[in-house]
């Protein structure tokens, strides 16, 4: 996508309407005929103009959703260039990001399996504003994030018969080559030697080996070491505690956390962020064979904590337990895991919102505030000792499911917390992206399918951390 400023000759004009105020347009008759009052988007084809009514409560998230969803309505017209009005949402840098990300991301569609895939022809955005450094850098951020998120969406949307543990290895190696990252890939033998029995148990019925992938971006000017850990379940049938058919559908998206980790590393490399960033991916497939791990099993994890398996569908936390153990050996200043961990998080927070958990309230609040600039919705969920009681086991150190129907997102988070060593408790965040990772009912800028949840909030959290460190 090319971005220019104040270009007069574009194919289409995109007008942004605040406070339902239509008075500046000389299109009264069109508004009247269509009973348009500045709410939602409407397109006047004769005038080659798209009117975008913005939400009264204007936030980065609502802006990206309104603009993105409006652009979707014209993306398949024969348009090559658009001129786009510019609104300052509070900070020019993030505003420029929001404009560019909204447009580019809304053009995405996973259509490789269609006989005749249609792709948008829009290739130029002209921003109607005065150019400055902040806006220029915001445009760059928008392009980079849209690009990284597109890769993530392609991975998550890919079908389970095609995308397996080896595909993650291939994609990680490709990324490492392109951006000069360090990349080590470990398979079953190494995991066995390391005592990663929880991770291995989940993958035991798969015909592909489990893969622990370790990527590292190490710039010379690094001010901190950040480690991301991603749940990479290339498919989650539930295992022997089999999911009902309706709930199994979309479980190709159970690799969203791991895919987001790849996206974060790509974006961080492109933006040359001043952090040493590690990405750990736990790639496994939770399926059924005579080798399956079983409910009633007890697994000894890499941290030495024993786990009673009461449900083989609570597999993500088992993979993450061992990956978080590996991650702590890297001595991170900040440790963040991303996972489509629980259906309970979707029930509690909606399909639009990710859960932020951990032991450090300041860190959680900072992340929450920073994520607002990204346009992704998050919500802090607090741990408490009553919920910890729910994951007690009679025969092992911890149970992989909570004993109550309630509080499943937090009990899963507290399960992970059992594998975080004392010295890292305050440096760890758990992000449950189960809600927004996969879009079944289309909303905002998103197409049906993967949304690349977690990438933007983390990159913008890093940008804001770097700024406050100065
Ligand atoms: N991958 C699922 C969680 C999930 C559900 C993600 C819906 C996205 C949408 C996870 O492995 C799982 O199955 N969790 C169980 C845990 C339960 C058995 C304690 C769940 O949430 O039902
Ligand atoms: Zn599961
Ligand atoms: Zn899962």
Short mmCIF file of C-alpha atoms and ligand atoms in Angstrom, two decimals:
data_model
loop_
_atom_site.label_atom_id
_atom_site.label_comp_id
_atom_site.label_asym_id
_atom_site.label_seq_id
_atom_site.Cartn_x
_atom_site.Cartn_y
_atom_site.Cartn_z
CA UNK A 1 0.00 0.00 0.00
CA UNK A 2 1.30 3.42 -0.94
CA UNK A 3 0.42 6.36 1.31
CA UNK A 4 0.66 9.95 0.03
CA UNK A 5 -0.70 13.31 1.15
CA UNK A 6 -3.36 15.59 -0.32
CA UNK A 7 -3.51 13.98 -3.74
CA UNK A 8 -6.37 15.52 -5.73
CA UNK A 9 -6.94 12.82 -8.33
CA UNK A 10 -8.11 9.72 -6.49
CA UNK A 11 -10.86 7.29 -7.51
CA UNK A 12 -12.87 7.64 -4.32
CA UNK A 13 -13.24 10.04 -1.43
CA UNK A 14 -13.75 8.87 2.16
CA UNK A 15 -15.35 11.42 4.50
CA UNK A 16 -15.30 11.02 8.27
CA UNK A 17 -18.37 12.31 10.10
CA UNK A 18 -18.18 13.31 13.75
CA UNK A 19 -21.19 14.07 15.96
CA UNK A 20 -23.54 13.19 13.07
CA UNK A 21 -22.74 16.61 11.60
CA UNK A 22 -23.52 16.53 7.87
CA UNK A 23 -23.72 20.32 7.41
CA UNK A 24 -20.40 20.68 5.56
CA UNK A 25 -21.45 18.40 2.67
CA UNK A 26 -23.41 19.55 -0.40
CA UNK A 27 -25.17 16.20 -0.75
CA UNK A 28 -28.43 17.03 1.08
CA UNK A 29 -30.71 15.34 -1.44
CA UNK A 30 -28.77 12.07 -1.31
CA UNK A 31 -28.87 12.08 2.50
CA UNK A 32 -32.61 12.78 2.46
CA UNK A 33 -33.51 10.11 -0.10
CA UNK A 34 -31.54 7.53 1.86
CA UNK A 35 -32.64 8.84 5.23
CA UNK A 36 -28.98 9.07 6.20
CA UNK A 37 -28.36 10.87 9.47
CA UNK A 38 -24.63 10.33 9.94
CA UNK A 39 -24.92 6.95 11.63
CA UNK A 40 -23.08 4.05 9.97
CA UNK A 41 -21.62 4.26 6.50
CA UNK A 42 -23.22 5.06 3.16
CA UNK A 43 -21.77 5.26 -0.32
CA UNK A 44 -22.79 7.74 -3.01
CA UNK A 45 -21.56 5.96 -6.12
CA UNK A 46 -22.48 8.87 -8.41
CA UNK A 47 -20.24 11.17 -6.40
CA UNK A 48 -17.69 8.43 -5.72
CA UNK A 49 -17.85 9.29 -2.06
CA UNK A 50 -18.07 7.12 1.05
CA UNK A 51 -19.52 8.76 4.16
CA UNK A 52 -18.40 7.18 7.42
CA UNK A 53 -20.39 8.04 10.53
CA UNK A 54 -18.09 7.72 13.54
CA UNK A 55 -19.18 6.57 16.95
CA UNK A 56 -20.13 9.34 19.40
CA UNK A 57 -17.79 7.73 21.87
CA UNK A 58 -14.74 8.07 19.71
CA UNK A 59 -11.89 5.74 20.68
CA UNK A 60 -9.07 4.16 18.67
CA UNK A 61 -11.05 0.91 18.71
CA UNK A 62 -14.36 2.44 17.60
CA UNK A 63 -12.64 4.53 14.94
CA UNK A 64 -10.80 1.55 13.40
CA UNK A 65 -14.00 -0.52 13.52
CA UNK A 66 -16.16 2.17 11.84
CA UNK A 67 -13.64 3.09 9.15
CA UNK A 68 -12.64 -0.53 8.51
CA UNK A 69 -16.20 -1.75 8.22
CA UNK A 70 -17.06 1.12 5.84
CA UNK A 71 -14.06 0.39 3.63
CA UNK A 72 -15.20 -3.24 3.39
CA UNK A 73 -18.34 -2.02 1.64
CA UNK A 74 -16.32 -0.48 -1.23
CA UNK A 75 -13.31 -2.78 -1.34
CA UNK A 76 -14.55 -4.86 -4.25
CA UNK A 77 -15.49 -1.90 -6.43
CA UNK A 78 -13.01 -1.14 -9.15
CA UNK A 79 -11.12 1.42 -7.08
CA UNK A 80 -7.36 1.88 -7.06
CA UNK A 81 -6.97 4.96 -4.90
CA UNK A 82 -8.83 6.67 -2.08
CA UNK A 83 -8.42 10.01 -0.40
CA UNK A 84 -9.11 9.83 3.29
CA UNK A 85 -9.91 12.64 5.68
CA UNK A 86 -7.77 12.77 8.81
CA UNK A 87 -9.00 13.08 12.37
CA UNK A 88 -6.82 13.55 15.43
CA UNK A 89 -8.06 11.08 18.04
CA UNK A 90 -5.79 12.47 20.76
CA UNK A 91 -2.31 11.79 19.47
CA UNK A 92 -1.29 12.22 15.83
CA UNK A 93 1.07 9.24 15.86
CA UNK A 94 -1.57 6.73 16.98
CA UNK A 95 -4.24 8.45 14.88
CA UNK A 96 -2.19 8.00 11.72
CA UNK A 97 -1.66 4.36 12.70
CA UNK A 98 -5.41 3.93 13.22
CA UNK A 99 -6.33 5.39 9.79
CA UNK A 100 -3.83 3.27 7.89
CA UNK A 101 -4.38 0.05 9.85
CA UNK A 102 -8.15 0.34 9.47
CA UNK A 103 -7.97 0.63 5.70
CA UNK A 104 -5.31 -1.98 4.97
CA UNK A 105 -6.60 -4.59 7.42
CA UNK A 106 -10.18 -4.28 6.16
CA UNK A 107 -9.05 -5.35 2.66
CA UNK A 108 -7.95 -8.75 3.95
CA UNK A 109 -9.93 -11.86 3.22
CA UNK A 110 -8.95 -15.54 3.43
CA UNK A 111 -10.00 -16.60 -0.04
CA UNK A 112 -7.30 -18.97 -1.27
CA UNK A 113 -9.77 -21.87 -1.37
CA UNK A 114 -12.27 -20.05 -3.58
CA UNK A 115 -12.31 -20.96 -7.25
CA UNK A 116 -12.28 -17.31 -8.23
CA UNK A 117 -10.86 -15.29 -5.36
CA UNK A 118 -11.64 -11.58 -5.51
CA UNK A 119 -9.00 -9.21 -4.22
CA UNK A 120 -9.33 -5.52 -3.58
CA UNK A 121 -7.55 -3.25 -6.08
CA UNK A 122 -7.01 -0.38 -3.66
CA UNK A 123 -3.31 0.38 -3.67
CA UNK A 124 -3.04 4.04 -2.74
CA UNK A 125 -4.28 6.04 0.25
CA UNK A 126 -4.03 9.81 0.17
CA UNK A 127 -4.31 11.30 3.64
CA UNK A 128 -5.88 14.74 3.74
CA UNK A 129 -3.67 16.41 6.28
CA UNK A 130 -0.37 18.20 6.69
CA UNK A 131 2.56 15.82 6.81
CA UNK A 132 4.80 15.73 9.91
CA UNK A 133 7.16 13.26 11.62
CA UNK A 134 4.56 11.88 14.03
CA UNK A 135 2.09 11.21 11.25
CA UNK A 136 4.78 9.70 9.04
CA UNK A 137 5.84 7.31 11.80
CA UNK A 138 2.22 6.46 12.60
CA UNK A 139 1.67 5.55 8.95
CA UNK A 140 4.70 3.28 9.13
CA UNK A 141 3.33 1.63 12.28
CA UNK A 142 -0.03 1.08 10.57
CA UNK A 143 1.60 -0.53 7.55
CA UNK A 144 3.88 -2.76 9.63
CA UNK A 145 1.08 -3.95 11.90
CA UNK A 146 -1.29 -4.59 9.00
CA UNK A 147 1.44 -6.59 7.31
CA UNK A 148 2.37 -8.63 10.39
CA UNK A 149 -1.32 -9.24 11.18
CA UNK A 150 -1.95 -10.45 7.64
CA UNK A 151 0.70 -13.15 8.08
CA UNK A 152 -0.81 -14.14 11.41
CA UNK A 153 -4.30 -14.36 9.91
CA UNK A 154 -3.03 -16.55 7.08
CA UNK A 155 -1.48 -18.96 9.57
CA UNK A 156 -4.55 -19.12 11.82
CA UNK A 157 -6.97 -19.43 8.89
CA UNK A 158 -4.99 -22.23 7.27
CA UNK A 159 -6.79 -25.56 7.50
CA UNK A 160 -5.79 -28.26 10.00
CA UNK A 161 -4.86 -30.88 7.41
CA UNK A 162 -2.36 -28.46 5.93
CA UNK A 163 -1.03 -26.58 8.91
CA UNK A 164 0.69 -28.79 11.47
CA UNK A 165 3.57 -28.60 13.94
CA UNK A 166 6.10 -28.77 11.08
CA UNK A 167 4.43 -25.80 9.40
CA UNK A 168 5.17 -23.68 12.47
CA UNK A 169 8.79 -24.76 12.24
CA UNK A 170 8.90 -23.79 8.57
CA UNK A 171 7.28 -20.41 9.15
CA UNK A 172 9.56 -19.63 12.09
CA UNK A 173 12.68 -20.51 10.09
CA UNK A 174 11.47 -18.38 7.19
CA UNK A 175 10.88 -15.41 9.47
CA UNK A 176 14.28 -15.90 11.10
CA UNK A 177 15.98 -15.91 7.73
CA UNK A 178 14.19 -12.80 6.55
CA UNK A 179 14.94 -10.75 9.67
CA UNK A 180 18.19 -12.28 10.81
CA UNK A 181 16.67 -13.74 13.99
CA UNK A 182 18.12 -16.58 15.99
CA UNK A 183 15.96 -19.68 15.72
CA UNK A 184 16.22 -23.03 17.49
CA UNK A 185 13.66 -25.75 17.02
CA UNK A 186 13.36 -28.62 19.48
CA UNK A 187 11.46 -31.88 18.94
CA UNK A 188 10.31 -34.82 21.06
CA UNK A 189 13.77 -36.11 22.09
CA UNK A 190 14.88 -32.78 23.48
CA UNK A 191 11.53 -32.20 25.19
CA UNK A 192 11.84 -35.61 26.82
CA UNK A 193 15.36 -34.86 28.02
CA UNK A 194 14.11 -31.56 29.45
CA UNK A 195 11.30 -33.30 31.33
CA UNK A 196 8.57 -31.46 29.44
CA UNK A 197 6.10 -34.26 30.08
CA UNK A 198 3.01 -32.06 30.20
CA UNK A 199 3.70 -30.63 26.74
CA UNK A 200 4.60 -34.09 25.38
CA UNK A 201 1.47 -35.75 26.80
CA UNK A 202 -0.79 -33.38 24.85
CA UNK A 203 0.92 -34.24 21.58
CA UNK A 204 1.23 -37.99 22.15
CA UNK A 205 -1.61 -39.03 19.82
CA UNK A 206 -0.41 -36.85 16.96
CA UNK A 207 1.36 -38.28 13.94
CA UNK A 208 3.64 -35.22 13.95
CA UNK A 209 6.28 -34.49 16.60
CA UNK A 210 5.75 -31.74 19.17
CA UNK A 211 7.84 -28.65 18.41
CA UNK A 212 9.19 -26.08 20.78
CA UNK A 213 10.35 -23.16 18.67
CA UNK A 214 12.61 -20.49 20.11
CA UNK A 215 13.10 -17.29 18.11
CA UNK A 216 15.16 -14.33 19.26
CA UNK A 217 15.55 -10.78 18.01
CA UNK A 218 18.62 -9.17 19.56
CA UNK A 219 19.29 -5.56 18.57
CA UNK A 220 22.43 -3.89 19.89
CA UNK A 221 20.58 -1.13 21.70
CA UNK A 222 18.32 -3.46 23.73
CA UNK A 223 17.06 -1.86 26.94
CA UNK A 224 15.16 -4.92 28.26
CA UNK A 225 14.58 -8.59 27.60
CA UNK A 226 11.01 -9.54 26.77
CA UNK A 227 9.85 -13.13 26.29
CA UNK A 228 6.57 -14.06 24.59
CA UNK A 229 5.13 -17.55 24.82
CA UNK A 230 2.37 -18.70 22.46
CA UNK A 231 -0.09 -21.60 22.61
CA UNK A 232 0.26 -23.34 19.26
CA UNK A 233 -2.41 -26.04 19.18
CA UNK A 234 -2.61 -26.67 15.44
CA UNK A 235 -5.83 -28.49 16.27
CA UNK A 236 -7.75 -29.11 19.46
CA UNK A 237 -10.26 -31.95 19.26
CA UNK A 238 -10.35 -32.05 23.06
CA UNK A 239 -8.54 -35.41 23.04
CA UNK A 240 -10.28 -38.29 24.84
CA UNK A 241 -12.43 -35.71 26.68
CA UNK A 242 -13.70 -35.09 23.17
CA UNK A 243 -15.33 -31.79 22.26
CA UNK A 244 -18.93 -31.90 21.02
CA UNK A 245 -19.00 -31.36 17.23
CA UNK A 246 -20.30 -27.78 17.47
CA UNK A 247 -17.52 -26.77 19.82
CA UNK A 248 -14.75 -28.45 17.85
CA UNK A 249 -15.45 -26.26 14.82
CA UNK A 250 -13.00 -23.33 14.60
CA UNK A 251 -10.39 -25.15 16.70
CA UNK A 252 -7.90 -24.66 13.87
CA UNK A 253 -7.70 -21.24 15.52
CA UNK A 254 -6.25 -22.74 18.69
CA UNK A 255 -2.84 -21.83 17.25
CA UNK A 256 -3.64 -18.09 17.45
CA UNK A 257 -1.36 -17.36 20.42
CA UNK A 258 1.66 -18.91 18.71
CA UNK A 259 0.85 -17.20 15.41
CA UNK A 260 0.60 -13.87 17.26
CA UNK A 261 4.07 -14.46 18.71
CA UNK A 262 5.42 -14.77 15.15
CA UNK A 263 3.58 -11.56 14.23
CA UNK A 264 4.99 -9.70 17.24
CA UNK A 265 8.54 -10.74 16.31
CA UNK A 266 8.04 -9.69 12.71
CA UNK A 267 6.61 -6.29 13.63
CA UNK A 268 9.27 -5.69 16.30
CA UNK A 269 12.02 -6.48 13.78
CA UNK A 270 10.51 -4.25 11.11
CA UNK A 271 10.14 -1.40 13.60
CA UNK A 272 13.62 -2.06 15.04
CA UNK A 273 12.29 -1.88 18.60
CA UNK A 274 15.00 -1.43 21.25
CA UNK A 275 14.28 -4.69 23.09
CA UNK A 276 15.76 -8.14 23.07
CA UNK A 277 12.66 -10.13 22.20
CA UNK A 278 12.28 -13.87 22.44
CA UNK A 279 9.37 -15.86 21.09
CA UNK A 280 8.60 -19.36 22.36
CA UNK A 281 6.06 -21.41 20.49
CA UNK A 282 4.63 -24.65 21.85
CA UNK A 283 3.29 -26.43 18.77
CA UNK A 284 1.17 -29.54 19.35
CA UNK A 285 -1.98 -31.28 18.17
CA UNK A 286 -4.56 -32.53 20.65
CA UNK A 287 -6.07 -35.56 18.98
CA UNK A 288 -7.11 -39.13 19.60
CA UNK A 289 -5.31 -42.43 19.07
CA UNK A 290 -4.39 -45.42 21.21
CA UNK A 291 -1.46 -43.26 22.36
CA UNK A 292 -3.61 -40.46 23.75
CA UNK A 293 -2.95 -39.14 27.23
CA UNK A 294 -5.87 -39.83 29.49
CA UNK A 295 -8.09 -38.26 32.09
CA UNK A 296 -6.77 -39.55 35.46
CA UNK A 297 -3.17 -39.36 34.28
CA UNK A 298 -0.62 -37.54 36.43
CA UNK A 299 2.10 -35.64 34.58
CA UNK A 300 5.38 -34.37 36.02
CA UNK A 301 6.08 -30.99 34.43
CA UNK A 302 9.48 -29.42 33.71
CA UNK A 303 9.15 -27.28 36.86
CA UNK A 304 8.70 -30.49 38.87
CA UNK A 305 5.07 -29.64 39.68
CA UNK A 306 2.83 -32.69 39.25
CA UNK A 307 -0.47 -32.25 37.38
CA UNK A 308 -3.60 -34.35 37.66
CA UNK A 309 -5.31 -34.53 34.26
CA UNK A 310 -9.03 -34.33 34.86
CA UNK A 311 -9.89 -33.22 31.34
CA UNK A 312 -7.72 -33.68 28.25
CA UNK A 313 -9.44 -30.68 26.67
CA UNK A 314 -7.66 -28.40 29.14
CA UNK A 315 -4.50 -29.03 27.12
CA UNK A 316 -3.27 -25.52 26.35
CA UNK A 317 -2.30 -24.91 29.97
CA UNK A 318 -0.23 -28.13 29.94
CA UNK A 319 1.74 -27.03 26.88
CA UNK A 320 2.18 -23.54 28.32
CA UNK A 321 3.27 -24.83 31.75
CA UNK A 322 6.39 -26.39 30.22
CA UNK A 323 6.99 -23.55 27.75
CA UNK A 324 6.76 -20.97 30.56
CA UNK A 325 9.31 -23.02 32.47
CA UNK A 326 11.67 -22.90 29.48
CA UNK A 327 10.98 -19.17 29.07
CA UNK A 328 11.96 -18.33 32.66
CA UNK A 329 15.40 -19.85 32.12
CA UNK A 330 15.97 -16.95 29.68
CA UNK A 331 15.73 -14.54 32.64
CA UNK A 332 13.17 -12.15 31.15
CA UNK A 333 12.42 -8.64 32.43
CA UNK A 334 8.89 -9.16 31.14
CA UNK A 335 7.21 -12.48 30.35
CA UNK A 336 3.92 -12.58 28.46
CA UNK A 337 1.98 -15.61 27.27
CA UNK A 338 -0.76 -15.47 24.65
CA UNK A 339 -3.32 -18.24 24.34
CA UNK A 340 -6.80 -19.13 23.20
CA UNK A 341 -7.02 -20.74 26.59
CA UNK A 342 -10.63 -20.90 27.74
CA UNK A 343 -14.19 -20.80 26.49
CA UNK A 344 -14.94 -19.27 29.88
CA UNK A 345 -13.03 -16.13 28.88
CA UNK A 346 -15.34 -15.74 25.87
CA UNK A 347 -18.40 -16.23 28.07
CA UNK A 348 -17.12 -13.73 30.62
CA UNK A 349 -15.60 -11.04 28.42
CA UNK A 350 -17.28 -11.46 25.00
CA UNK A 351 -15.96 -12.25 21.55
CA UNK A 352 -14.39 -8.81 21.35
CA UNK A 353 -12.26 -8.72 24.47
CA UNK A 354 -9.08 -10.41 25.71
CA UNK A 355 -8.38 -11.12 29.36
CA UNK A 356 -5.26 -9.83 31.10
CA UNK A 357 -4.16 -11.83 34.13
CA UNK A 358 -1.16 -12.05 36.43
CA UNK A 359 0.07 -11.19 39.91
CA UNK A 360 1.25 -7.62 39.28
CA UNK A 361 -1.65 -5.19 39.23
CA UNK A 362 0.45 -2.23 38.06
CA UNK A 363 1.78 -4.22 35.13
CA UNK A 364 -1.75 -5.36 34.23
CA UNK A 365 -3.16 -1.83 34.41
CA UNK A 366 -0.29 -0.43 32.37
CA UNK A 367 -0.87 -3.07 29.71
CA UNK A 368 -4.61 -2.38 29.74
CA UNK A 369 -4.08 1.36 29.28
CA UNK A 370 -1.50 0.87 26.54
CA UNK A 371 -3.70 -1.60 24.68
CA UNK A 372 -6.37 1.09 24.29
CA UNK A 373 -4.23 2.87 21.67
CA UNK A 374 -4.06 -0.32 19.64
CA UNK A 375 -7.79 -0.61 19.05
CA UNK A 376 -7.89 -4.06 20.67
CA UNK A 377 -10.20 -4.54 23.65
CA UNK A 378 -8.79 -5.94 26.87
CA UNK A 379 -10.00 -6.35 30.43
CA UNK A 380 -8.08 -7.13 33.62
CA UNK A 381 -9.25 -10.25 35.48
CA UNK A 382 -8.03 -10.51 39.07
CA UNK A 383 -6.75 -13.62 40.79
CA UNK A 384 -7.99 -14.49 44.28
CA UNK A 385 -7.24 -17.26 46.79
CA UNK A 386 -10.73 -18.79 46.55
CA UNK A 387 -10.20 -19.50 42.87
CA UNK A 388 -6.86 -21.07 43.65
CA UNK A 389 -8.72 -23.56 45.89
CA UNK A 390 -10.59 -24.75 42.79
CA UNK A 391 -7.48 -26.14 41.10
CA UNK A 392 -6.35 -28.20 44.10
CA UNK A 393 -5.87 -31.90 43.40
CA UNK A 394 -6.13 -34.78 45.85
CA UNK A 395 -3.43 -36.81 44.13
CA UNK A 396 -1.09 -34.26 42.59
CA UNK A 397 0.23 -30.71 43.17
CA UNK A 398 -2.41 -29.17 40.93
CA UNK A 399 -5.40 -30.18 38.80
CA UNK A 400 -5.70 -29.13 35.17
CA UNK A 401 -9.35 -28.13 35.59
CA UNK A 402 -11.20 -26.06 38.14
CA UNK A 403 -13.68 -27.88 40.36
CA UNK A 404 -16.36 -25.23 39.76
CA UNK A 405 -18.29 -24.36 36.60
CA UNK A 406 -17.52 -20.73 37.37
CA UNK A 407 -14.42 -18.59 36.96
CA UNK A 408 -12.82 -20.83 34.32
CA UNK A 409 -10.70 -18.10 32.71
CA UNK A 410 -9.16 -17.13 36.04
CA UNK A 411 -8.68 -20.69 37.30
CA UNK A 412 -6.82 -21.44 34.05
CA UNK A 413 -4.69 -18.31 34.59
CA UNK A 414 -3.99 -19.36 38.18
CA UNK A 415 -3.03 -22.83 36.97
CA UNK A 416 -0.36 -21.19 34.78
CA UNK A 417 0.69 -19.13 37.78
CA UNK A 418 1.68 -22.37 39.55
CA UNK A 419 4.53 -22.69 37.04
CA UNK A 420 5.84 -19.16 37.47
CA UNK A 421 8.78 -18.98 39.87
CA UNK A 422 8.68 -16.52 42.74
CA UNK A 423 11.17 -14.13 41.13
CA UNK A 424 9.10 -13.86 37.94
CA UNK A 425 5.63 -13.56 39.48
CA UNK A 426 5.69 -9.76 39.15
CA UNK A 427 7.09 -9.87 35.63
CA UNK A 428 4.48 -12.14 34.10
CA UNK A 429 1.24 -11.46 32.22
CA UNK A 430 -1.18 -14.03 30.83
CA UNK A 431 -3.35 -12.92 27.90
CA UNK A 432 -6.39 -15.08 27.09
CA UNK A 433 -7.29 -14.17 23.49
CA UNK A 434 -9.94 -16.92 23.05
CA UNK A 435 -12.70 -14.36 22.35
CA UNK A 436 -11.37 -12.13 19.59
CA UNK A 437 -8.86 -14.53 17.96
CA UNK A 438 -11.44 -15.97 15.59
CA UNK A 439 -14.32 -13.91 14.20
CA UNK A 440 -17.44 -15.95 13.46
CA UNK A 441 -19.89 -13.05 13.39
CA UNK A 442 -18.17 -10.33 11.41
CA UNK A 443 -17.53 -7.10 13.32
CA UNK A 444 -15.61 -3.87 12.71
CA UNK A 445 -12.61 -4.04 10.42
CA UNK A 446 -12.46 -7.84 10.61
CA UNK A 447 -13.35 -10.35 7.94
CA UNK A 448 -14.72 -13.78 8.84
CA UNK A 449 -11.93 -15.82 10.40
CA UNK A 450 -8.73 -14.92 12.18
CA UNK A 451 -8.23 -11.41 13.56
CA UNK A 452 -4.56 -11.60 14.64
CA UNK A 453 -5.58 -10.76 18.21
CA UNK A 454 -2.70 -9.90 20.50
CA UNK A 455 -0.23 -8.52 17.97
CA UNK A 456 -1.21 -4.85 18.03
CA UNK A 457 -1.74 -4.59 21.78
CA UNK A 458 1.70 -6.04 22.46
CA UNK A 459 3.60 -3.96 19.93
CA UNK A 460 1.93 -0.79 21.16
CA UNK A 461 2.61 -1.81 24.76
CA UNK A 462 6.30 -2.10 23.83
CA UNK A 463 6.29 1.27 22.06
CA UNK A 464 4.74 2.96 25.07
CA UNK A 465 7.09 1.20 27.48
CA UNK A 466 10.07 2.41 25.43
CA UNK A 467 8.72 5.95 25.51
CA UNK A 468 8.23 5.99 29.28
CA UNK A 469 11.73 4.50 29.75
CA UNK A 470 13.26 7.58 28.09
N1 LIG B 1 -8.98 -24.19 23.03
C1 LIG B 1 -9.91 -24.30 24.07
C2 LIG B 1 -10.49 -22.96 24.51
C3 LIG B 1 -11.33 -22.20 23.52
C4 LIG B 1 -12.71 -22.35 23.52
C5 LIG B 1 -10.76 -21.31 22.65
C6 LIG B 1 -13.48 -21.62 22.64
C7 LIG B 1 -11.54 -20.58 21.76
C8 LIG B 1 -12.89 -20.73 21.76
C9 LIG B 1 -9.27 -24.96 25.30
O1 LIG B 1 -8.25 -25.86 25.04
C10 LIG B 1 -10.35 -25.69 26.02
O2 LIG B 1 -10.90 -26.58 25.44
N2 LIG B 1 -10.66 -25.30 27.24
C11 LIG B 1 -11.70 -25.90 28.01
C12 LIG B 1 -11.22 -26.05 29.41
C13 LIG B 1 -12.10 -26.89 30.27
C14 LIG B 1 -12.05 -28.34 29.81
C15 LIG B 1 -11.63 -26.78 31.70
C16 LIG B 1 -12.91 -24.99 27.92
O3 LIG B 1 -12.75 -23.77 27.91
O4 LIG B 1 -14.02 -25.50 27.83
ZN1 LIG B 2 -8.98 -27.85 24.68
ZN1 LIG B 3 -7.19 -25.55 23.24
#
